[in-house]
Amino acid sequence: MLKKRTTYIWIILLVVLLILFVSDIILGSVQIPLKDVLKIIFTGQSDYPEYLTIIFRFRLPKAITALFAGFALSVSGLQMQTVFRNPLAGPFVLGISAGASLGVALLVMGISTFTVISQIGVVGNWTIVMAAWIGSGLILFLILAISARVKDIMTILILGIMFGSATAALVNILQYFSNESMLKAFIVWTMGSLGGVSLTQLKVLIPSVTVGLLITFMLTKILNAMLVGENYAKSMGLNIRVSRFLIFFSTSLLAGSITAFCGPIGFIGIAVPHIARIVFKTANHKSLLPGTMIIGGIVLLLSDIISQLPGHETTLPINSITALVGIPIVIWIIIRNQKLSSLS
Amino acid sequence: MQNLDKILKIKNLEIGYPSKKDASNILFRDINLTGNSGELIALVGKNGIGKSTLLRNITGLQQAINGNILFFDKHKETYSRTEFARMVSFVSTEIVNINNLSVFDLVSLGRFPHTNWFGKLKSDDIIKSRLALEMVGMDSFARKNVNEISDGERQRVMVARTLAQDTKIIVLDEPTAFLDLPNKYEIVHLLNNLSKQENKTILFSTHDLNIAIQEADKIWLMLEDEIIEGAPEDLILNETFNKIFEKSSLSFDKVKGDFRMKRKHSEKIGLFGDGVHYTWTKKALERLNYSVEKENELIQHIKVEIKDNLHVWKLIEDGNIHEFYSIYDLSLYLKKYTK
C-alpha cells in the first residue's frame, strides 16, 4: 500500500518536473510553440533562426540553472535542518550567502571606491562569480575550522549566524560609502537572477552542483543517524568530525555555487524540505533526499515561469517570487500540521 | 550457562570535566567496577554525583581523565569506532521525538554499524530489526510515527534500537525517568529478562532504588567518595544503603527493603491487632510521630477488632474508650488530641 503510494508520487513529481521544464522554455516575452521547442531540443535545428538564439542563448541555460539551483538549495537546506535538528535552518545558516555577498560587495563597491575604476562593465560576470565563491569559501573555511574544535553543534549554528551578521555589517559599511550606480549593481545582485548564467558558465555550475549532490547522496546513512542527535549517532559508530566536514563541505559547494552564479536565492532551502516531508510522510533520507531535490526543481522552475510574467517584456526578481510562492505553501503546511517544531 | 568472564572492567577510573586551570572538575576518583554477562546492573546514586558522566565514559561519549575501561579484557582504545558500536549501545536521557520518523526506521538505525556505506538494509538487517521490536513487545507499532506513541512505548522502542544494534553491552541513562509507576517496573523487568535471555550485560542508572533492588543482579552504588558494588541483598544486609542519605532525613528499612523518613517519635502508643490491619495502622501512627509498642496495655493504646463484620479501631486512654471505623477518623482524633 505504502510502497504503491510512493511510486505514484514519484511518477507525478517527475511528470510535473518535465512539464514545468518544457513550459519554462516555451513561455516568456516571446511565446515559442511546443513543436518548435521540441524540435530544437532534439535536433538542434529550426526553421526560425531567432528561436534557436532565444532557446540556446537564453531559455535553455535559464531553465537548466533553475533546475540545478532548485536541486542544490533544497538539498543543502535539508542537510542543515537535519544536522542542526532545527526546522528553520536553511542553506545559508552557516553564513555562506553572507560571505558571498561580502565578496561581491567588495568587488562591486570596494573597487569602485578605492580605485579609479568606476565602470560596472569592467567588473565582468565571471569576476562576480569568483568574488562570491571566494567569499563563501572563506566562510566555509572558518566554519570547518570551528567545527573541528567545537563539540556542541548548536554552538556552530550560533557562530554561523554571528559570522553572517558580521559580514552583513561590513557589507552595510561598503554600501554606505559607495556611489549610486555601484549600489544598484549590488542590490540587483542580491535580488537573485537565474538568467545571467551563460552556457559556458553552466559547464562550471553543473559539475559543481553534481559533485555536491553526489556527496550528499553518499551521506544518506550519516544524515539518518544525525536525525537522532550527535550523541546517538556517535554511539552507533559515526565519526562526527568527518561527517560534519563532509556535510558542511557539500552544503557550501551546493549553496555557494548557486549563490555565486545566481545571487542569494532565499526561501527555497527552508521551505522545500518541509514540503517533501509532508508529501513522502517520512524522515528517512533515502526517500527524503531525492524527493526534496525533485520538489526543489519543481518549485524553482515554477517560480521562474511566474517571474518572467509570460507575455510581458519585464521579469521580476526571482528572490521575490520564491518568497511569494513559498510562503503560502509553508503557511498552509504549518496550519495543516501544526507540528513544525519537530519537523526535522 | 555462559562463562562469567568479566565483560566490563573499570580500573582506577577518574572521571570529570578536564580543565587546564585546576583539578576541581574531577567528579570521581578511584572507580573500580566490573560487569559480567547476563547481568542487569543498576547504577544508583544522588543527583549530580556523576552517574551520567560515568555512563558517558563507559559508552565512549566522553574521555576519562585517568584510568582504564576494559571490554573483554582489552582497552577501549584498541577497538575501532565500528567495532565499539557493535559491542556497546546506548540510550541517553534525550527524548527522540521526530515527526514522520517511523518506529521501524528508528529501530533499524540500530543496524548502523552493521550496514554498508549507504545504509542499505539487507534481509538480515530487516529480520533483526523486526525481532528487536518483537522482543520489546512493540512489533505492532512498526509503522507508527515515533511522535505518536507514549513515553513508555518510546522507551521500549529505544531499547529495541539497542537490540537491533546487536551489542553485548547495553547502557541506559535513566530509562525510567519520564515513566509512570507501572511503566517503570515493566521497562526494568524487560531489561532484566533481556539480560538473561540474550545473555547481555545491561547497565542502567536510576533513582528508583525499589525497582533496582527487585530486578538488578548487581548494584553500583555511588556514594560521596566511593562506589560500592554488590548484589542488592548484600548491600541491604551490610547496611550500605543507609550511607546514601546519611545526611538526609531518610533511612533504609532492612526488613522491608525500602526507604523511610527518619522520625522523631515523641509519644508512645500501644497497638493490638493482627495481619495487614496491624501493619497499616502502625504505619499511620508512625506518620503521626508515635512510637508504636506492640501489645502494651500500660499506656494509651489502640485495639483493632472486628465488630459486626466491620473493623473497628478502639482508642483506650485513661479508662476512656473511643471507637473509630477508619484509620482516617482515628488519625483526625489523634491530631486534635495531641494538639
XYZ file of C-alpha atoms in Angstrom:
683
model
C 0.000 0.000 0.000
C 2.565 2.498 1.194
C 5.011 1.463 -1.488
C 2.384 1.898 -4.209
C 1.591 5.387 -2.945
C 5.257 6.354 -3.052
C 5.574 5.070 -6.611
C 2.608 7.175 -7.722
C 4.083 10.240 -6.038
C 7.359 9.724 -7.860
C 5.655 9.404 -11.251
C 3.573 12.516 -10.644
C 6.555 14.559 -9.453
C 8.728 13.586 -12.407
C 5.955 14.346 -14.907
C 5.325 17.737 -13.283
C 9.048 18.480 -13.343
C 9.245 17.653 -17.051
C 6.159 19.724 -17.917
C 7.493 22.725 -15.982
C 10.924 22.411 -17.568
C 9.454 22.492 -21.062
C 6.983 25.238 -20.114
C 9.849 27.333 -18.778
C 11.395 27.188 -22.252
C 8.125 27.831 -24.110
C 6.868 30.722 -22.013
C 8.351 34.173 -21.904
C 8.095 37.527 -23.622
C 8.110 35.609 -26.928
C 5.936 32.509 -26.992
C 7.586 29.610 -28.835
C 5.249 26.784 -29.917
C 5.802 23.400 -28.275
C 6.642 21.595 -31.513
C 9.377 24.107 -32.325
C 10.799 23.803 -28.817
C 10.884 20.009 -29.019
C 12.393 20.138 -32.497
C 15.144 22.481 -31.352
C 15.903 20.481 -28.222
C 16.076 17.147 -30.022
C 17.545 18.123 -33.421
C 19.255 21.409 -32.640
C 17.715 22.926 -35.737
C 14.741 25.142 -36.514
C 13.027 26.903 -39.376
C 13.211 30.087 -37.362
C 16.809 31.093 -36.506
C 15.616 33.618 -33.904
C 14.022 30.763 -31.929
C 17.385 28.994 -31.969
C 19.063 32.026 -30.459
C 16.375 32.576 -27.845
C 16.411 28.962 -26.735
C 20.121 28.230 -26.729
C 21.349 31.618 -25.577
C 18.662 32.372 -23.014
C 15.848 29.991 -22.221
C 17.619 26.634 -22.043
C 20.512 27.865 -19.849
C 17.997 29.617 -17.619
C 15.778 26.531 -17.283
C 18.794 24.338 -16.522
C 20.036 26.882 -14.000
C 16.608 26.962 -12.331
C 16.567 23.178 -12.198
C 20.021 22.885 -10.640
C 19.514 25.832 -8.294
C 16.304 24.159 -7.077
C 18.120 20.869 -6.558
C 21.103 22.422 -4.801
C 19.365 24.871 -2.484
C 16.667 22.489 -1.280
C 19.060 19.578 -0.712
C 21.530 21.732 1.208
C 18.618 23.145 3.228
C 17.518 19.627 4.151
C 21.050 18.773 5.270
C 21.227 21.805 7.528
C 17.799 21.080 9.058
C 18.904 17.534 9.846
C 22.343 18.382 11.206
C 21.133 21.254 13.383
C 17.861 19.471 14.175
C 16.137 22.767 13.559
C 13.166 23.264 11.227
C 14.171 26.862 10.499
C 17.680 26.045 9.342
C 18.453 26.583 5.674
C 21.400 26.521 3.278
C 22.564 29.928 4.451
C 22.669 29.409 8.229
C 26.392 28.808 8.028
C 26.823 32.335 6.648
C 27.550 31.200 3.110
C 25.386 33.778 1.349
C 26.696 36.491 3.649
C 30.244 35.512 2.706
C 29.354 35.544 -0.961
C 27.699 38.926 -0.692
C 30.746 40.319 1.073
C 32.887 39.091 -1.806
C 30.598 40.685 -4.367
C 30.219 43.868 -2.345
C 33.990 44.214 -2.054
C 34.308 43.736 -5.781
C 31.442 45.907 -6.976
C 31.615 48.699 -4.433
C 35.021 48.356 -2.838
C 36.970 48.524 -6.065
C 34.984 51.475 -7.306
C 35.519 53.311 -4.047
C 39.226 52.793 -3.659
C 40.393 52.869 -7.246
C 39.704 54.875 -10.349
C 37.677 52.126 -11.967
C 34.071 53.126 -11.825
C 32.598 51.253 -14.734
C 30.449 48.226 -13.959
C 31.352 46.864 -17.368
C 34.911 46.296 -16.157
C 33.596 44.078 -13.439
C 32.566 41.167 -15.601
C 30.223 38.331 -14.936
C 32.986 35.852 -14.169
C 34.643 38.222 -11.752
C 31.460 38.477 -9.719
C 31.172 34.702 -9.660
C 34.752 34.344 -8.460
C 34.312 37.037 -5.817
C 31.185 35.365 -4.480
C 32.865 31.983 -4.498
C 35.906 33.246 -2.636
C 33.672 34.982 -0.102
C 31.611 31.888 0.641
C 34.748 29.722 0.552
C 36.316 31.836 3.279
C 33.243 31.423 5.468
C 33.288 27.685 4.800
C 36.922 27.546 5.875
C 36.080 29.335 9.117
C 33.127 27.031 9.826
C 35.171 23.894 9.176
C 37.983 25.112 11.410
C 35.483 25.763 14.178
C 33.534 22.528 13.750
C 36.743 20.546 14.250
C 37.199 22.178 17.662
C 33.699 22.864 18.946
C 31.835 19.855 20.292
C 28.340 21.263 20.560
C 26.550 21.542 17.235
C 24.348 24.395 18.493
C 27.453 26.483 19.130
C 28.346 26.084 15.476
C 24.860 27.218 14.473
C 25.132 30.330 16.631
C 28.639 31.095 15.354
C 27.427 30.697 11.770
C 24.669 33.234 12.412
C 27.175 35.581 14.092
C 29.516 35.385 11.105
C 26.583 36.109 8.836
C 25.665 39.197 10.833
C 29.256 40.406 10.996
C 29.737 40.113 7.228
C 26.368 41.781 6.653
C 27.581 44.666 8.799
C 30.718 45.005 6.672
C 28.576 44.949 3.542
C 26.453 47.725 5.019
C 29.509 49.883 5.570
C 30.574 49.321 1.971
C 27.088 50.219 0.780
C 27.127 53.401 2.814
C 30.302 54.627 1.133
C 29.605 53.522 -2.417
C 28.058 55.574 -5.184
C 24.571 55.135 -6.556
C 25.283 53.072 -9.652
C 27.503 50.655 -7.753
C 24.885 50.367 -5.062
C 22.244 49.496 -7.616
C 24.500 46.908 -9.245
C 24.978 45.269 -5.877
C 21.304 45.382 -4.927
C 20.337 43.846 -8.260
C 22.768 41.015 -7.489
C 21.159 40.422 -4.085
C 17.763 40.072 -5.729
C 18.943 36.955 -7.469
C 18.819 36.077 -11.133
C 18.637 32.811 -12.996
C 19.048 34.458 -16.391
C 22.619 35.649 -16.029
C 24.250 32.234 -16.398
C 25.704 31.527 -19.832
C 26.165 28.139 -21.446
C 29.912 28.328 -20.709
C 29.252 29.098 -17.075
C 26.881 26.158 -16.901
C 29.920 23.989 -17.659
C 31.245 25.057 -14.251
C 27.945 25.269 -12.381
C 26.600 21.834 -13.365
C 29.700 19.843 -12.312
C 29.970 21.767 -9.024
C 26.356 21.093 -8.125
C 26.574 17.484 -9.319
C 29.586 16.819 -7.109
C 27.807 18.443 -4.167
C 24.699 16.340 -4.753
C 26.736 13.149 -5.097
C 28.476 13.802 -1.783
C 25.117 14.439 -0.107
C 23.594 11.266 -1.512
C 26.577 9.304 -0.217
C 25.821 10.798 3.208
C 22.282 9.327 3.321
C 23.140 6.881 6.091
C 25.007 9.509 8.094
C 22.158 12.025 7.800
C 19.706 9.394 9.024
C 21.896 8.768 12.057
C 22.162 12.527 12.675
C 18.355 12.678 12.954
C 18.537 11.232 16.457
C 21.273 13.654 17.503
C 25.042 13.537 17.530
C 25.290 11.584 20.804
C 23.239 8.705 19.461
C 24.996 8.906 16.098
C 28.345 8.657 17.873
C 27.181 5.724 19.984
C 26.329 3.902 16.765
C 29.849 4.326 15.465
C 29.607 7.542 13.451
C 32.719 9.666 13.083
C 31.235 13.049 13.936
C 34.151 15.177 12.741
C 34.423 13.584 9.327
C 30.646 13.607 8.916
C 30.350 17.263 9.819
C 33.191 18.117 7.459
C 31.544 16.316 4.544
C 28.107 17.777 5.266
C 29.376 21.340 5.603
C 31.590 20.936 2.563
C 28.797 19.694 0.317
C 26.375 22.321 1.649
C 28.865 25.067 0.883
C 29.591 23.657 -2.539
C 25.891 23.491 -3.380
C 24.698 26.739 -1.840
C 27.953 28.581 -2.556
C 27.964 27.709 -6.261
C 24.362 28.725 -6.764
C 24.860 31.954 -4.835
C 27.949 32.740 -6.850
C 26.155 32.379 -10.175
C 22.600 33.456 -9.324
C 22.886 35.589 -6.205
C 21.342 34.676 -2.872
C 18.038 32.933 -3.636
C 16.122 32.667 -0.416
C 13.306 30.558 0.935
C 13.596 27.500 -1.308
C 16.123 25.877 1.030
C 13.918 26.244 4.096
C 10.504 25.518 2.561
C 11.110 22.635 0.162
C 12.358 20.041 2.714
C 9.145 20.600 4.686
C 7.027 20.074 1.572
C 8.935 16.865 0.876
C 8.337 15.603 4.418
C 4.607 16.173 4.035
C 4.480 14.574 0.585
C 6.540 11.490 1.428
C 5.461 11.216 5.093
C 8.931 10.138 6.145
C 12.066 11.425 7.825
C 14.220 8.765 6.166
C 16.718 10.450 3.862
C 16.617 7.558 1.419
C 13.348 8.966 0.066
C 13.597 12.454 1.534
C 16.821 13.439 -0.260
C 15.713 12.611 -3.826
C 12.204 13.852 -3.015
C 13.472 17.190 -1.734
C 15.702 17.519 -4.780
C 12.878 16.981 -7.304
C 10.408 19.213 -5.450
C 13.123 21.886 -5.241
C 13.499 21.734 -9.020
C 9.725 21.973 -9.456
C 9.339 24.959 -7.119
C 12.173 26.938 -8.669
C 11.044 26.244 -12.245
C 7.552 27.353 -11.273
C 8.951 30.491 -9.636
C 10.957 31.243 -12.768
C 7.906 30.876 -15.020
C 5.962 33.267 -12.806
C 8.845 35.738 -12.573
C 9.102 36.226 -16.313
C 5.420 37.173 -16.483
C 4.559 35.281 -19.690
C 3.614 37.650 -22.491
C 5.320 40.661 -20.901
C 8.664 42.269 -21.566
C 9.754 42.648 -17.959
C 10.845 40.000 -15.456
C 10.535 40.247 -11.690
C 13.409 39.440 -9.308
C 13.437 35.676 -8.653
C 14.037 36.189 -4.944
C 10.682 37.922 -4.509
C 8.901 35.198 -6.431
C 10.403 32.311 -4.427
C 9.214 34.049 -1.286
C 5.751 34.769 -2.663
C 5.367 31.214 -3.985
C 6.924 29.567 -0.958
C 5.328 31.480 1.911
C 1.717 30.418 1.195
C 2.865 26.807 0.879
C 4.641 26.885 4.214
C 1.783 28.701 5.959
C -0.591 26.070 4.622
C 1.675 23.297 5.889
C 2.006 24.858 9.323
C -1.728 25.367 9.709
C -2.489 21.870 8.443
C 0.177 20.200 10.523
C 0.843 22.494 13.454
C 3.886 20.441 14.306
C 6.670 22.443 12.696
C 8.757 22.363 15.865
C 9.524 18.692 15.449
C 9.556 18.555 11.686
C 13.206 17.809 11.301
C 25.378 -21.343 31.322
C 27.744 -18.975 29.603
C 31.079 -18.257 31.191
C 31.080 -15.460 33.691
C 34.075 -13.705 32.204
C 34.417 -10.113 33.157
C 32.948 -8.375 30.149
C 33.375 -4.933 31.582
C 36.194 -3.971 33.920
C 36.776 -0.464 35.192
C 40.140 0.148 36.823
C 41.159 3.232 38.820
C 38.971 5.396 36.659
C 38.932 9.150 37.206
C 36.035 10.997 35.651
C 35.011 14.612 35.309
C 35.459 17.554 33.017
C 39.103 18.236 32.181
C 40.233 21.775 32.750
C 43.660 23.303 32.425
C 43.263 25.575 35.383
C 42.623 23.261 38.295
C 41.681 19.760 39.285
C 38.378 20.665 40.891
C 36.487 19.462 37.846
C 37.145 15.870 38.754
C 33.856 14.340 39.805
C 35.077 10.990 40.956
C 38.342 9.128 41.527
C 39.353 5.519 42.008
C 36.403 3.880 40.362
C 36.787 0.098 40.267
C 33.849 -1.865 38.954
C 33.033 -4.988 36.998
C 30.208 -6.293 34.869
C 29.509 -9.861 33.783
C 27.442 -11.320 31.009
C 23.775 -11.987 31.639
C 23.795 -9.337 34.327
C 21.465 -6.420 34.921
C 23.389 -3.705 36.735
C 21.735 -0.689 38.326
C 23.821 2.430 38.874
C 22.364 4.212 41.878
C 23.333 7.497 43.475
C 22.288 11.034 44.266
C 21.548 13.682 41.671
C 24.673 15.336 40.323
C 27.050 12.783 41.796
C 28.311 11.784 38.356
C 26.169 8.863 37.204
C 25.666 10.234 33.703
C 29.327 11.155 33.421
C 30.345 7.619 34.344
C 27.951 6.195 31.748
C 29.214 8.642 29.115
C 32.751 7.479 29.880
C 31.799 3.829 29.516
C 29.987 4.431 26.229
C 32.875 6.429 24.828
C 30.971 9.694 24.528
C 33.385 11.340 26.925
C 37.068 10.861 27.633
C 38.161 9.653 31.051
C 40.662 11.862 32.843
C 42.615 8.877 34.069
C 42.356 5.122 34.429
C 41.142 2.311 32.234
C 37.951 0.818 30.972
C 38.383 -2.728 29.661
C 35.931 -4.552 27.451
C 36.604 -8.287 27.147
C 39.988 -7.616 28.802
C 41.005 -5.176 26.084
C 41.361 -1.434 26.375
C 38.577 0.656 24.961
C 41.051 2.388 22.674
C 42.012 -0.851 20.934
C 38.586 -1.078 19.326
C 37.708 0.826 16.187
C 34.624 3.047 16.133
C 32.549 0.409 14.368
C 33.858 -2.457 16.495
C 32.977 -0.489 19.593
C 29.495 0.302 18.284
C 28.951 -3.404 17.694
C 29.868 -4.049 21.328
C 28.248 -1.216 23.300
C 24.945 0.526 22.604
C 23.485 3.483 24.452
C 20.128 5.037 25.327
C 20.503 8.585 26.617
C 18.043 10.744 28.544
C 17.359 12.744 25.382
C 13.809 12.252 24.148
C 13.820 11.294 20.492
C 10.752 12.947 19.039
C 10.992 13.239 15.285
C 7.981 13.939 13.139
C 7.468 11.490 10.278
C 10.079 9.026 11.539
C 8.564 5.565 11.748
C 9.219 3.247 14.675
C 10.758 0.736 12.301
C 13.096 3.330 10.760
C 14.237 4.358 14.229
C 14.877 0.769 15.312
C 16.658 -0.134 12.080
C 19.002 2.824 12.674
C 20.497 0.465 15.236
C 21.849 -1.548 12.311
C 24.141 1.430 11.556
C 27.422 -0.283 12.489
C 26.426 -3.398 10.544
C 25.290 -1.933 7.208
C 27.307 -0.674 4.250
C 28.155 2.972 3.488
C 24.713 3.677 2.035
C 22.970 2.066 4.998
C 21.160 -0.429 2.794
C 19.112 -2.814 4.917
C 19.634 -6.396 3.807
C 17.045 -9.029 4.678
C 19.129 -9.997 7.718
C 19.041 -6.388 8.977
C 15.276 -6.208 8.486
C 14.752 -9.513 10.311
C 16.943 -8.401 13.220
C 15.111 -5.065 13.490
C 11.711 -6.803 13.441
C 12.925 -9.308 16.022
C 14.141 -6.471 18.230
C 10.676 -4.885 18.105
C 9.133 -8.247 18.929
C 11.410 -8.721 21.935
C 10.153 -5.486 23.500
C 6.554 -6.257 22.532
C 6.273 -3.393 20.057
C 6.039 -5.287 16.762
C 2.559 -3.955 16.024
C 3.913 -0.378 16.222
C 6.444 -0.695 13.392
C 4.551 1.592 11.002
C 3.623 4.235 13.588
C 5.465 7.514 13.880
C 7.723 7.935 16.898
C 5.940 11.121 17.920
C 2.585 9.339 18.014
C 3.469 6.857 20.759
C 3.543 7.239 24.527
C 6.692 7.803 26.581
C 6.670 4.212 27.837
C 6.286 2.880 24.301
C 9.051 5.163 23.042
C 11.419 3.909 25.733
C 10.703 0.340 24.611
C 11.437 1.359 21.023
C 14.729 2.896 22.144
C 15.578 -0.404 23.838
C 14.641 -2.210 20.615
C 17.081 0.037 18.753
C 19.922 -1.158 21.007
C 18.804 -4.757 20.446
C 18.949 -4.172 16.694
C 22.435 -2.795 17.198
C 23.169 -6.303 18.473
C 25.665 -5.420 21.187
C 26.850 -7.490 24.119
C 26.602 -4.469 26.388
C 23.661 -2.067 26.626
C 23.916 1.140 28.637
C 20.851 3.210 29.507
C 20.866 6.585 31.244
C 17.775 6.822 33.459
C 15.445 4.779 31.269
C 12.657 5.152 33.850
C 12.891 8.915 34.286
C 9.756 10.024 32.439
C 7.623 6.966 33.072
C 4.710 6.272 35.381
C 4.997 3.551 38.001
C 3.718 0.518 36.008
C 5.856 1.528 33.019
C 8.910 1.933 35.254
C 8.558 -1.594 36.557
C 7.776 -3.003 33.133
C 10.789 -1.483 31.403
C 13.239 -2.609 34.111
C 11.648 -6.040 34.187
C 12.054 -6.174 30.420
C 15.736 -5.247 30.774
C 16.176 -7.998 33.350
C 14.566 -10.579 31.056
C 16.676 -9.443 28.119
C 19.876 -9.698 30.122
C 19.052 -13.327 30.915
C 17.506 -14.454 27.620
C 20.060 -12.746 25.384
C 22.929 -13.129 27.847
C 23.708 -9.438 27.648
C 25.274 -7.095 30.168
C 22.757 -4.325 30.730
C 23.729 -1.290 32.774
C 21.253 1.426 33.694
C 21.235 4.384 36.029
C 18.173 5.099 38.131
C 16.741 6.882 41.119
C 14.245 4.133 41.798
C 16.019 2.082 44.394
C 12.961 -0.114 44.961
C 12.927 -1.223 41.351
C 16.691 -1.656 41.276
C 16.596 -3.876 44.364
C 13.858 -6.039 42.902
C 15.247 -6.516 39.412
C 19.001 -5.879 39.313
C 21.612 -8.599 39.746
C 24.117 -6.064 40.887
C 24.072 -2.527 42.119
C 26.809 0.025 41.601
C 26.192 2.374 44.482
C 27.746 5.803 44.015
C 28.389 7.417 47.398
C 30.112 10.703 48.139
C 33.637 9.346 47.799
C 33.387 5.707 46.843
C 31.480 3.354 44.616
C 30.388 0.080 46.166
C 29.229 -2.841 44.072
C 27.343 -5.914 45.086
C 24.081 -7.787 44.863
C 21.254 -5.599 46.231
C 20.681 -8.115 49.002
C 24.318 -7.898 50.097
C 24.127 -4.132 50.237
C 20.967 -4.373 52.318
C 22.452 -6.836 54.796
C 25.663 -4.894 55.322
C 23.720 -1.658 55.706
C 25.431 0.059 52.795
C 22.219 1.654 51.575
C 21.986 3.743 54.709
C 25.120 5.557 53.556
C 23.339 7.066 50.574
C 21.334 9.553 52.530
C 23.410 9.760 55.677
C 22.912 13.497 55.920
C 19.274 13.475 54.937
C 16.216 12.507 56.934
C 15.864 9.158 55.162
C 16.862 5.788 56.478
C 16.788 2.349 54.917
C 14.483 -0.274 56.345
C 16.377 -3.534 56.143
C 13.323 -5.732 56.583
C 11.049 -4.022 54.110
C 13.775 -3.108 51.628
C 12.524 0.430 51.412
C 13.483 3.936 52.379
C 11.551 5.776 55.009
C 11.775 9.082 56.771
C 13.723 9.143 59.994
C 11.077 10.231 62.511
C 11.371 11.800 65.871
C 8.939 9.775 67.908
C 7.514 11.839 70.662
C 4.800 9.803 72.348
C 4.418 6.104 72.920
C 1.282 4.210 71.979
C 0.296 0.554 72.340
C -1.234 -1.374 69.475
C -3.217 -4.630 69.378
C -4.292 -6.416 66.239
C -3.223 -8.818 63.517
C -2.283 -9.014 59.869
C -2.424 -6.187 57.435
C -4.661 -4.091 59.670
C -1.974 -4.073 62.308
C 0.741 -3.184 59.764
C -1.096 -0.281 58.189
C -2.361 1.097 61.477
C 1.222 1.064 62.709
C 2.316 2.946 59.597
C -0.341 5.578 60.143
C 0.607 6.002 63.782
C 4.254 6.345 62.907
C 3.354 9.014 60.410
C 1.773 10.875 63.307
C 5.108 10.566 65.137
C 4.003 7.944 67.652
C 6.396 5.315 68.795
C 4.357 2.127 68.481
C 4.754 -0.587 71.119
C 3.244 -3.945 70.379
C 0.511 -5.001 72.787
C 1.442 -2.589 75.559
C -1.620 -2.154 77.716
C 0.014 0.083 80.305
C -0.003 3.246 78.190
C -2.629 4.709 75.865
C -3.340 2.039 73.288
C -5.373 1.059 70.266
C -7.113 -2.242 69.663
C -8.088 -3.232 66.130
C -11.100 -5.510 66.440
C -13.887 -6.886 64.311
C -17.405 -5.877 65.212
C -20.428 -6.826 63.038
C -18.094 -7.804 60.190
C -16.511 -4.366 60.299
C -13.095 -3.380 61.520
C -13.161 -1.011 64.392
C -10.311 0.876 65.998
C -10.689 1.350 69.775
C -8.566 4.002 71.394
C -8.194 3.432 75.097
C -6.729 6.185 77.236
C -7.098 6.779 80.955
C -10.015 4.358 81.016
C -11.940 6.157 78.235
C -12.752 4.262 75.038
C -13.260 5.939 71.654
C -14.336 3.935 68.622
C -13.423 4.720 65.016
C -14.395 2.992 61.789
C -11.456 4.113 59.695
C -7.812 4.931 60.228
C -8.528 8.377 58.884
C -11.075 9.136 61.622
C -8.679 7.775 64.211
C -5.868 9.959 62.928
C -8.128 13.038 62.895
C -8.926 12.467 66.541
C -5.319 11.824 67.498
C -4.178 15.019 65.773
C -6.779 17.052 67.588
C -5.998 15.344 70.856
C -2.252 15.817 70.686
C -2.670 19.480 69.917
